PDB file of C-alpha atoms in Angstrom:
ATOM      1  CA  UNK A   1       9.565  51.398 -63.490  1.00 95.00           C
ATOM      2  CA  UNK A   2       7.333  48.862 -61.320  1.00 98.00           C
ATOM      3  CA  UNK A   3       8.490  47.486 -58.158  1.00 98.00           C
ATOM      4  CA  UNK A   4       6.985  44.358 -56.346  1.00 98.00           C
ATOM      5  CA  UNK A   5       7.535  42.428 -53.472  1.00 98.00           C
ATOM      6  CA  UNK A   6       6.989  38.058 -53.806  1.00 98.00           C
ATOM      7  CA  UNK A   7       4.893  37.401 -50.307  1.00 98.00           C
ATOM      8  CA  UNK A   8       4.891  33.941 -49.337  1.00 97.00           C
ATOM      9  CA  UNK A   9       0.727  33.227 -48.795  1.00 97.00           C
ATOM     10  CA  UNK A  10       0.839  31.131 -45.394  1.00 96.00           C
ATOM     11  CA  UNK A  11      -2.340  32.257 -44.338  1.00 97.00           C
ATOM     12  CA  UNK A  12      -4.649  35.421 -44.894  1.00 98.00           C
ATOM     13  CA  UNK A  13      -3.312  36.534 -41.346  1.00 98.00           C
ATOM     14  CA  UNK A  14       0.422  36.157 -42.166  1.00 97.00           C
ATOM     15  CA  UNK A  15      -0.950  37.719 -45.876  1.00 98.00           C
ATOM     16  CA  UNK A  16      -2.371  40.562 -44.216  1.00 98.00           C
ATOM     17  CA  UNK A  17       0.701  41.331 -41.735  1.00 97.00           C
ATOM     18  CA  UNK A  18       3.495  40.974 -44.571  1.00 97.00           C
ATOM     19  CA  UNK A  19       1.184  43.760 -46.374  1.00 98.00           C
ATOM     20  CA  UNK A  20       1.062  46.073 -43.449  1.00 97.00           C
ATOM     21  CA  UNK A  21       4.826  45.870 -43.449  1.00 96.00           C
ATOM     22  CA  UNK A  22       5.492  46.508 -47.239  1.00 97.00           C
ATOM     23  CA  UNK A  23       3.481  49.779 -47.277  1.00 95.00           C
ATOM     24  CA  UNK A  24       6.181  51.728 -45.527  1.00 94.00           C
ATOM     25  CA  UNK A  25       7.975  51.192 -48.477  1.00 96.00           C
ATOM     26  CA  UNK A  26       6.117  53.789 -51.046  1.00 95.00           C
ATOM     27  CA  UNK A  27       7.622  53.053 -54.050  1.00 96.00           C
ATOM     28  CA  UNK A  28       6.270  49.210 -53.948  1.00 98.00           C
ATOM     29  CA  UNK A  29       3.334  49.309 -56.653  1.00 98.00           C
ATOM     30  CA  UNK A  30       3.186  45.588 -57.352  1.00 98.00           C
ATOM     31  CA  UNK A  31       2.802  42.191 -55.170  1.00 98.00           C
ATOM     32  CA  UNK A  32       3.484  39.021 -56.592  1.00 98.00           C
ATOM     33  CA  UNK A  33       2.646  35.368 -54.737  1.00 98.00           C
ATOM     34  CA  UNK A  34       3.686  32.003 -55.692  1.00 98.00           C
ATOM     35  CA  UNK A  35       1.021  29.672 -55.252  1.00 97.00           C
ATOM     36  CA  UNK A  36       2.317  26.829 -52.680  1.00 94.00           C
ATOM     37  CA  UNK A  37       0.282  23.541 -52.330  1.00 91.00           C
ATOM     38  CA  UNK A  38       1.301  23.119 -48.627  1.00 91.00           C
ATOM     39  CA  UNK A  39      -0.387  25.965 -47.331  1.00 94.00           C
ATOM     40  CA  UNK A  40      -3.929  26.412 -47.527  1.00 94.00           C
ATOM     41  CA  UNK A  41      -4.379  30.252 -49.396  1.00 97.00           C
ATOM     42  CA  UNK A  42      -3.799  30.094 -53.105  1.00 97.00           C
ATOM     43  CA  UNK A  43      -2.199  32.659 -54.794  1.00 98.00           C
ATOM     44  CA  UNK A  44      -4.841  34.549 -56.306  1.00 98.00           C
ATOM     45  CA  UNK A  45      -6.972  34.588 -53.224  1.00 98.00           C
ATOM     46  CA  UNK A  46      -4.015  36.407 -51.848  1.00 98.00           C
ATOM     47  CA  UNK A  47      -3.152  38.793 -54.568  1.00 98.00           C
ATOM     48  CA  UNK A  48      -7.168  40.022 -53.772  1.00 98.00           C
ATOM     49  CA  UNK A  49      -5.881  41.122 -50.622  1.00 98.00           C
ATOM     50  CA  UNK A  50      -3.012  42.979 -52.474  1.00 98.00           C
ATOM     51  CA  UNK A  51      -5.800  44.767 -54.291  1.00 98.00           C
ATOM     52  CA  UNK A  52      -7.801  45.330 -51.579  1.00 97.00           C
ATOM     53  CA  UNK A  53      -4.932  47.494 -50.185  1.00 96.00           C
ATOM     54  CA  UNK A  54      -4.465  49.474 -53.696  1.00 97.00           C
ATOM     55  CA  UNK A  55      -1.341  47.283 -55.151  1.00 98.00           C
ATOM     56  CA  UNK A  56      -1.495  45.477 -58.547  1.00 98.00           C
ATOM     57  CA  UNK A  57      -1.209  42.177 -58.115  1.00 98.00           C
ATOM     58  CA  UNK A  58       0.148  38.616 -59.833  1.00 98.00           C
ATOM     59  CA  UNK A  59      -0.001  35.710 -58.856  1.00 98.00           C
ATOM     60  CA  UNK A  60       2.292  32.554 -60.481  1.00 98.00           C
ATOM     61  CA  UNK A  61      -0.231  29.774 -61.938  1.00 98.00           C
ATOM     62  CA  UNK A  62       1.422  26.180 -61.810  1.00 97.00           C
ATOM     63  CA  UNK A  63       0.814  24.603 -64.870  1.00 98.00           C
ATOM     64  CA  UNK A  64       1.766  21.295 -63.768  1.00 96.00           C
ATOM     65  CA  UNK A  65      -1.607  21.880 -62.028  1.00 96.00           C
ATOM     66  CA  UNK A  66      -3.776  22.658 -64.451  1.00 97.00           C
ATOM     67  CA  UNK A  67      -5.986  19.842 -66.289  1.00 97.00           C
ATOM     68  CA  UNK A  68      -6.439  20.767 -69.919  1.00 96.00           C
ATOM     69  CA  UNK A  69      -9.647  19.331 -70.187  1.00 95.00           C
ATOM     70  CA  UNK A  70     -11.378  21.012 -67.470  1.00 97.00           C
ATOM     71  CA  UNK A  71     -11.789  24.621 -66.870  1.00 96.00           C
ATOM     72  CA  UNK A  72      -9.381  26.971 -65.780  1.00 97.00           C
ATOM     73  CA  UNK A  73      -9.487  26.440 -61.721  1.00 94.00           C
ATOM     74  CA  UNK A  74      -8.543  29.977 -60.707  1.00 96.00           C
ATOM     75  CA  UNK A  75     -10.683  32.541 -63.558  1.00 96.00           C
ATOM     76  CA  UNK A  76     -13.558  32.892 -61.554  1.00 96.00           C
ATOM     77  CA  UNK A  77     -11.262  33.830 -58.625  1.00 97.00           C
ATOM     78  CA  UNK A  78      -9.180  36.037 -61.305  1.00 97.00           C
ATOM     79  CA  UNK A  79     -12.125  38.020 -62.004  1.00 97.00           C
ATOM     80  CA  UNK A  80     -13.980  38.347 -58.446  1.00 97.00           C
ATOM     81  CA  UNK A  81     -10.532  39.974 -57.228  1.00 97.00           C
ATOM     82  CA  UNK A  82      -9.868  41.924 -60.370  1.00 97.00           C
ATOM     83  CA  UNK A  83      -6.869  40.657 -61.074  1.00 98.00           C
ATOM     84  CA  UNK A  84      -5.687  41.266 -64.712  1.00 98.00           C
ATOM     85  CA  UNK A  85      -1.751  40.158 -64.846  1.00 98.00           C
ATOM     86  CA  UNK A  86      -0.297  37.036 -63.929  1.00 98.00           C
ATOM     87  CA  UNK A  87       3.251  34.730 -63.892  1.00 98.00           C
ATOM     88  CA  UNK A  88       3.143  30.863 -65.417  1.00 98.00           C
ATOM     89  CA  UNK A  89       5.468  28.600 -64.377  1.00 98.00           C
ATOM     90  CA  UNK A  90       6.187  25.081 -64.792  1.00 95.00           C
ATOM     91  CA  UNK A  91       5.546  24.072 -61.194  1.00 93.00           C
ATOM     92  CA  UNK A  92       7.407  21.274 -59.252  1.00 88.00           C
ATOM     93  CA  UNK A  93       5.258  17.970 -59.007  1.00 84.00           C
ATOM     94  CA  UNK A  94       5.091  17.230 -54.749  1.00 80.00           C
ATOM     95  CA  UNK A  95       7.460  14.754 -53.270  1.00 76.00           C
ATOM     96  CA  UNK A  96       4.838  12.558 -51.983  1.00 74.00           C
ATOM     97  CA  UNK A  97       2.793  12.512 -55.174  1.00 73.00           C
ATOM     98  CA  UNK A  98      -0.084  13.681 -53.030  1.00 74.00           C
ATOM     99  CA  UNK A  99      -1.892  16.279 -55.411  1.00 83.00           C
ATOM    100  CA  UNK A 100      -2.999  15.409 -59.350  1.00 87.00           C
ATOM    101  CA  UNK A 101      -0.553  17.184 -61.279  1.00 91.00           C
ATOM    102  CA  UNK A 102      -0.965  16.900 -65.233  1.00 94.00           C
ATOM    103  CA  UNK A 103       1.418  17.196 -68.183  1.00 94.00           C
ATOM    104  CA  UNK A 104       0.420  20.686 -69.134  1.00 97.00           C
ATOM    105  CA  UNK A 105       3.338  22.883 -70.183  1.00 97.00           C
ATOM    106  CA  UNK A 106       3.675  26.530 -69.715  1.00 98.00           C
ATOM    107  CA  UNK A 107       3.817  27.198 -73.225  1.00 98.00           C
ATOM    108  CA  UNK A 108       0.567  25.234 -73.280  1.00 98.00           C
ATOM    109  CA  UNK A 109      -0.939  27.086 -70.238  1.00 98.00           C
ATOM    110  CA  UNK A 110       0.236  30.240 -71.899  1.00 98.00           C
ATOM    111  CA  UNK A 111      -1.502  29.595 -75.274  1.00 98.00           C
ATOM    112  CA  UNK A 112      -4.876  28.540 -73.477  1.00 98.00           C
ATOM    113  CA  UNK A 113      -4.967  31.691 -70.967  1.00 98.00           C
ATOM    114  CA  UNK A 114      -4.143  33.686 -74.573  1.00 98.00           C
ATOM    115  CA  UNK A 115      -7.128  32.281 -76.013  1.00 97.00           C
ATOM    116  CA  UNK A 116      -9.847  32.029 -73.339  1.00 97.00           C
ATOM    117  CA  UNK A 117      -8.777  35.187 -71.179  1.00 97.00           C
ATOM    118  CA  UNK A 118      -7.036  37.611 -73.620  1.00 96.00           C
ATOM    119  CA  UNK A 119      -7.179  40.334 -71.460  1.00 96.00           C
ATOM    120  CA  UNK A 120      -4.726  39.189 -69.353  1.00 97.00           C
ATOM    121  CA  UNK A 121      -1.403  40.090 -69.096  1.00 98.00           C
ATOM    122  CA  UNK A 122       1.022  36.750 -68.755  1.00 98.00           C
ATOM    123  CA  UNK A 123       4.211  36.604 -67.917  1.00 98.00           C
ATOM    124  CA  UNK A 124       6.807  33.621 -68.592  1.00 98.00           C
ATOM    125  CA  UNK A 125       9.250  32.615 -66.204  1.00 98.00           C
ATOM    126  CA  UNK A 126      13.207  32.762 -66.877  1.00 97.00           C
ATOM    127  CA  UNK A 127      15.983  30.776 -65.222  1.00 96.00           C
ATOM    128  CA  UNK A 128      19.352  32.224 -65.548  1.00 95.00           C
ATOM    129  CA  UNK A 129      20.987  28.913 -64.157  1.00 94.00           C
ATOM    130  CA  UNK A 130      18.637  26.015 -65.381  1.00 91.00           C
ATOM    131  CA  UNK A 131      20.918  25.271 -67.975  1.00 92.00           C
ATOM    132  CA  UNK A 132      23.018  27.098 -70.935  1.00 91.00           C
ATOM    133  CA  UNK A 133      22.209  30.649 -72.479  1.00 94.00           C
ATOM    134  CA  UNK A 134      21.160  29.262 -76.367  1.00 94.00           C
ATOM    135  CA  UNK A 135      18.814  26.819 -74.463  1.00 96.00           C
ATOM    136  CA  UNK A 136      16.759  28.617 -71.966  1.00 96.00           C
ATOM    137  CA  UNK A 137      16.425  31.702 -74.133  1.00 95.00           C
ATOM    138  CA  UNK A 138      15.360  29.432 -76.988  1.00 96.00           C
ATOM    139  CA  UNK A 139      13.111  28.168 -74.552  1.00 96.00           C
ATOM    140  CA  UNK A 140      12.207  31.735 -74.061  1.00 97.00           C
ATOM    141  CA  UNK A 141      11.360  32.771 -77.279  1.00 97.00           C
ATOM    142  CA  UNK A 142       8.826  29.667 -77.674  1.00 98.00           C
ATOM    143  CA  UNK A 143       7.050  31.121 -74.876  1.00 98.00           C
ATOM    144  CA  UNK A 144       6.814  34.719 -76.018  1.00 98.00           C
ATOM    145  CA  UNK A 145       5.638  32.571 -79.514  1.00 98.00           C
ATOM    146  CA  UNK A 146       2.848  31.168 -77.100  1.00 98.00           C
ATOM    147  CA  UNK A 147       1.650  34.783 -76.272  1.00 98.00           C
ATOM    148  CA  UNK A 148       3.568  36.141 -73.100  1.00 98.00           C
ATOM    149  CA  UNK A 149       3.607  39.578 -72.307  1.00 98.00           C
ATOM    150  CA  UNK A 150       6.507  39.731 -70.745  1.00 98.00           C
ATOM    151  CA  UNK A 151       9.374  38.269 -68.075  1.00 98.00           C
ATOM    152  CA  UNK A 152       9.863  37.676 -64.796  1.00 98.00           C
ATOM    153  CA  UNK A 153      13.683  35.951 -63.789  1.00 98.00           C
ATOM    154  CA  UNK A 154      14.536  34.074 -60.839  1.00 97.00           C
ATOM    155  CA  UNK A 155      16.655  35.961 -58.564  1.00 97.00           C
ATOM    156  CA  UNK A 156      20.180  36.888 -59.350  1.00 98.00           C
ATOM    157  CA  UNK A 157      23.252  36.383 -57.469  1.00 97.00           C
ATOM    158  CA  UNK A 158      25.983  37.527 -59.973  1.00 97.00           C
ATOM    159  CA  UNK A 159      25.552  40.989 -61.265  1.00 97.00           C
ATOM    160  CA  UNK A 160      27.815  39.638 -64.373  1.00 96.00           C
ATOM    161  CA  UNK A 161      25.409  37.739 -65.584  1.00 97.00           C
ATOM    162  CA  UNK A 162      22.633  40.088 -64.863  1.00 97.00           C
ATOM    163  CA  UNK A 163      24.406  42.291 -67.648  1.00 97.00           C
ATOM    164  CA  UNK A 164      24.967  39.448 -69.712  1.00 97.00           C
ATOM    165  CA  UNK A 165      21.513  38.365 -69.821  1.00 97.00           C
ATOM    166  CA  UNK A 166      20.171  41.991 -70.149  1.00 97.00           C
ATOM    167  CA  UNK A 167      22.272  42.378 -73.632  1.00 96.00           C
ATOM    168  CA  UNK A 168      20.415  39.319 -74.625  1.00 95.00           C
ATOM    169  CA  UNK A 169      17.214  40.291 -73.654  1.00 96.00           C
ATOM    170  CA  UNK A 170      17.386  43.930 -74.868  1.00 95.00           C
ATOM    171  CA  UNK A 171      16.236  42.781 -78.420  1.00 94.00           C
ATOM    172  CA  UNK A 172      13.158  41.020 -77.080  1.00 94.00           C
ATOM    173  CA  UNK A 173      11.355  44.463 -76.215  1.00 94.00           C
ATOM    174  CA  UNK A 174       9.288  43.139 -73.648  1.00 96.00           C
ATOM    175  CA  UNK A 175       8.660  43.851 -70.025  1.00 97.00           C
ATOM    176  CA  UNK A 176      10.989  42.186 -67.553  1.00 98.00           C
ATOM    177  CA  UNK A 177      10.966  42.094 -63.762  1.00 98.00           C
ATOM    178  CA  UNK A 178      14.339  41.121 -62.776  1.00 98.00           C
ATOM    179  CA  UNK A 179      14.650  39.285 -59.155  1.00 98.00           C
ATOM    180  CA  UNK A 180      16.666  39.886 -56.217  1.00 98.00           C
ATOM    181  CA  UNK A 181      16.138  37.755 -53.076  1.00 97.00           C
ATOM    182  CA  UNK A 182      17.642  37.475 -49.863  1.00 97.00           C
ATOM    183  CA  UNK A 183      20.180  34.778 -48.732  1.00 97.00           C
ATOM    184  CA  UNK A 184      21.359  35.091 -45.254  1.00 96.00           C
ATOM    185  CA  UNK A 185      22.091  31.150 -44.109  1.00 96.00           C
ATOM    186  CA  UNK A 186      24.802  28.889 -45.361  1.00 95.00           C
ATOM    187  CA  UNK A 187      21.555  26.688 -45.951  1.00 95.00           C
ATOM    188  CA  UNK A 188      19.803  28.436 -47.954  1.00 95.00           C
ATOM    189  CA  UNK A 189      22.711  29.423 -50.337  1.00 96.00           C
ATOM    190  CA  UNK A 190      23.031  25.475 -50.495  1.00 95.00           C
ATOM    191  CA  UNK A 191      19.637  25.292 -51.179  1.00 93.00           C
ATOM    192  CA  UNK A 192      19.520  27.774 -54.351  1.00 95.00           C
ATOM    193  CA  UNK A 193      23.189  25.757 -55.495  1.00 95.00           C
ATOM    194  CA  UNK A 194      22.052  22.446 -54.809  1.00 94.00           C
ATOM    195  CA  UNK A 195      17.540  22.733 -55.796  1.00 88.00           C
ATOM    196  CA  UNK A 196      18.194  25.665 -58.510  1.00 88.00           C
ATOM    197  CA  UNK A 197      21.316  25.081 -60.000  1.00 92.00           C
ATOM    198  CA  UNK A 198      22.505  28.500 -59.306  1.00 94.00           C
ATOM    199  CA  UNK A 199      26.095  29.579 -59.348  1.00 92.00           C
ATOM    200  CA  UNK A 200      27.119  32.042 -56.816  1.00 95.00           C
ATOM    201  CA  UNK A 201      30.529  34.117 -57.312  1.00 95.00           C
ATOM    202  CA  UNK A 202      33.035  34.120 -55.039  1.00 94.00           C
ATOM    203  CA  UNK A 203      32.399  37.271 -53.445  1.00 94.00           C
ATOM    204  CA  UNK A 204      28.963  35.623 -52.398  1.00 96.00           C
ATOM    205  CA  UNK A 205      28.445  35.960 -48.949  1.00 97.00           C
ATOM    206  CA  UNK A 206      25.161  34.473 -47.190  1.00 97.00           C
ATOM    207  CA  UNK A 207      24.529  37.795 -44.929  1.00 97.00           C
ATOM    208  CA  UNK A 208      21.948  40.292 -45.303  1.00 97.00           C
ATOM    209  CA  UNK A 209      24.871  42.680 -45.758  1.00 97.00           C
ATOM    210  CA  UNK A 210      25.351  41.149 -49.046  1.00 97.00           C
ATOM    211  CA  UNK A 211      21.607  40.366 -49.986  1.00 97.00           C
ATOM    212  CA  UNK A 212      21.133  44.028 -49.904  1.00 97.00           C
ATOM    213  CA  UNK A 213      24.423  45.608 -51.779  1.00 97.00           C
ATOM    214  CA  UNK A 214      23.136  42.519 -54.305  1.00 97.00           C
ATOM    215  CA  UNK A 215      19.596  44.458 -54.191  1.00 97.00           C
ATOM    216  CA  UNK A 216      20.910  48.168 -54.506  1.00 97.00           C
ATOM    217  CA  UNK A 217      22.913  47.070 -57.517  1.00 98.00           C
ATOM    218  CA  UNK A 218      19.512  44.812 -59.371  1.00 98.00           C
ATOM    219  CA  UNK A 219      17.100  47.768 -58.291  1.00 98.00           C
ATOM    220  CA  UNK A 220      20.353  50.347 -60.108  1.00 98.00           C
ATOM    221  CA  UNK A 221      20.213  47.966 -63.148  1.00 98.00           C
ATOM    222  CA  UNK A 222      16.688  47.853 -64.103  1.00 98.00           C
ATOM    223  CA  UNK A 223      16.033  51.459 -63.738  1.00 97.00           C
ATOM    224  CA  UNK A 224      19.413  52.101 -66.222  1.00 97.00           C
ATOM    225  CA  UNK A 225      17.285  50.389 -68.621  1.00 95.00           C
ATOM    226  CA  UNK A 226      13.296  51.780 -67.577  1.00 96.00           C
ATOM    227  CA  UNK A 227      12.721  47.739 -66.588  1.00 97.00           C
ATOM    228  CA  UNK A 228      11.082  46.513 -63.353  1.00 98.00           C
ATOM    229  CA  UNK A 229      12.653  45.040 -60.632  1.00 98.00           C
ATOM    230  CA  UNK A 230      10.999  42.375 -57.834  1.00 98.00           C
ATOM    231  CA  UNK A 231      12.268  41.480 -54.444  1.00 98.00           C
ATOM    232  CA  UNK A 232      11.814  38.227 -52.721  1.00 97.00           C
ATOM    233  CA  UNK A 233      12.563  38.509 -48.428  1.00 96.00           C
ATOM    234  CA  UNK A 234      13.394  35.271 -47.355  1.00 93.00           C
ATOM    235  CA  UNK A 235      14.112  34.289 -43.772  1.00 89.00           C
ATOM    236  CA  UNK A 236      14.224  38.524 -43.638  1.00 91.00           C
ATOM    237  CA  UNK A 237      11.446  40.954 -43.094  1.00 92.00           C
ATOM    238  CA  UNK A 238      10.393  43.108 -45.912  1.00 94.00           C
ATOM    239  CA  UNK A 239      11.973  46.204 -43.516  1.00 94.00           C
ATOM    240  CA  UNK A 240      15.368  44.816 -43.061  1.00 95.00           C
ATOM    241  CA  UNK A 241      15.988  43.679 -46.593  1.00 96.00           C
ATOM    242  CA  UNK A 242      14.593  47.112 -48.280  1.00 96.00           C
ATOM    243  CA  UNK A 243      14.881  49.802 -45.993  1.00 94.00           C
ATOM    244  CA  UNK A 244      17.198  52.580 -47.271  1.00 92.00           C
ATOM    245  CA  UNK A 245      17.075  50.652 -50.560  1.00 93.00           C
ATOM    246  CA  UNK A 246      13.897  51.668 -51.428  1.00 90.00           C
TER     247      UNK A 246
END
């Protein structure tokens, strides 16, 4: 079983002191980063400081970003940090239309990155709550047709549906991460209802209280069934969300 921690990349400082936090936690192995175009670090620039402190490391490529007639914008960064697994996602074009995005697909990222850089492990993003169970696991299985290795989820709120989508995973036989995150302000619960489309249960409650029972019981799951599990601290530090969970 593999866990990781999502670190937000703000800067190589912030990078740096979010690490020195998450290695009191021993059984973290693995750090994943989104790669966010308002901040200045991308995301594989800061998983090479997760492997400069001994942690595998993947970061999530936007393929919205990526231009498929030019070369891959991140290998060369891929290989100087030694970095040999990582997560595609659609990507969100920016509000203001300020940065080129393209019409690339992640089935279509996933397929190139397959071809060009075979070594690498790719995982495919999956969305409980981005619309109904035939679609997004159809959805799904074109992407594992495309070459990925294996899963990562967005976070889950429900642990229902957790089982429900592990009984429809189970057949795949792939590698999943499953996500937990932290939700401790009536504003950001609005934002994952209102932005993601999630559907909280009525027992949700926007406390760290409940962000880690919610973790205990994801981290409880995936080891039931050998998978991995990934955390995601938001508006929480690594300590307070994990400690005594891991």
């Amino acid at each position: 079983m593999r866990v990781s921690v999502e670190l937000i990349p703000r800067s190589v400082e912030a990078m740096n002191a979010q690490l020195d936090e998450v290695q009191a936690f021993a059984r973290v192995d693995t750090i994943n980063v989104p790669d966010i175009l308002r901040f200045e670090l991308r995301a594989w620039d800061a998983c090479g400081l997760a492997r400069g402190r001994g942690y595998r490391a993947v970061p999530h490529l936007r393929a919205i970003d990526v231009d498929p007639g030019a070369p891959l914008p991140f290998a060369e960064s891929l290989d100087t940090h030694g970095l040999d697994e990582v997560l595609v996602i659609a990507g969100d074009a920016p509000p203001d239309m300020s940065k080129q995005v393209f019409e690339t697909s992640s089935e279509a990222l996933i397929r190139r990155l397959k071809r060009e850089r075979p070594h690498l492990r790719v995982y495919a993003a999956l969305d409980p709550y981005r619309q109904g169970f035939i679609a997004e696991r159809d959805y799904l299985l074109r992407k594992l047709d495309a070459g990925a290795d294996g899963l990562f989820t967005q976070p889950f709120f429900d642990l229902r549906l957790l089982e429900v989508w592990g009984d429809l995973l189970a057949p795949l036989g792939v590698p999943v991460f499953w996500g937990a995150t932290s939700v401790t302000t009536t504003k950001s619960a609005r934002y994952w209802t209102t932005r993601n489309r999630a559907v909280l249960p009525a027992s949700f409650a926007p406390t760290l209280a409940h962000s880690r029972e919610l973790a205990g019981g994801i981290l409880s799951f995936a080891a039931a069934r050998d998978d991995n599990v990934y955390f995601m601290p938001i508006r929480a530090s690594s300590r307070a969300y994990l400690e005594g969970i891991l």
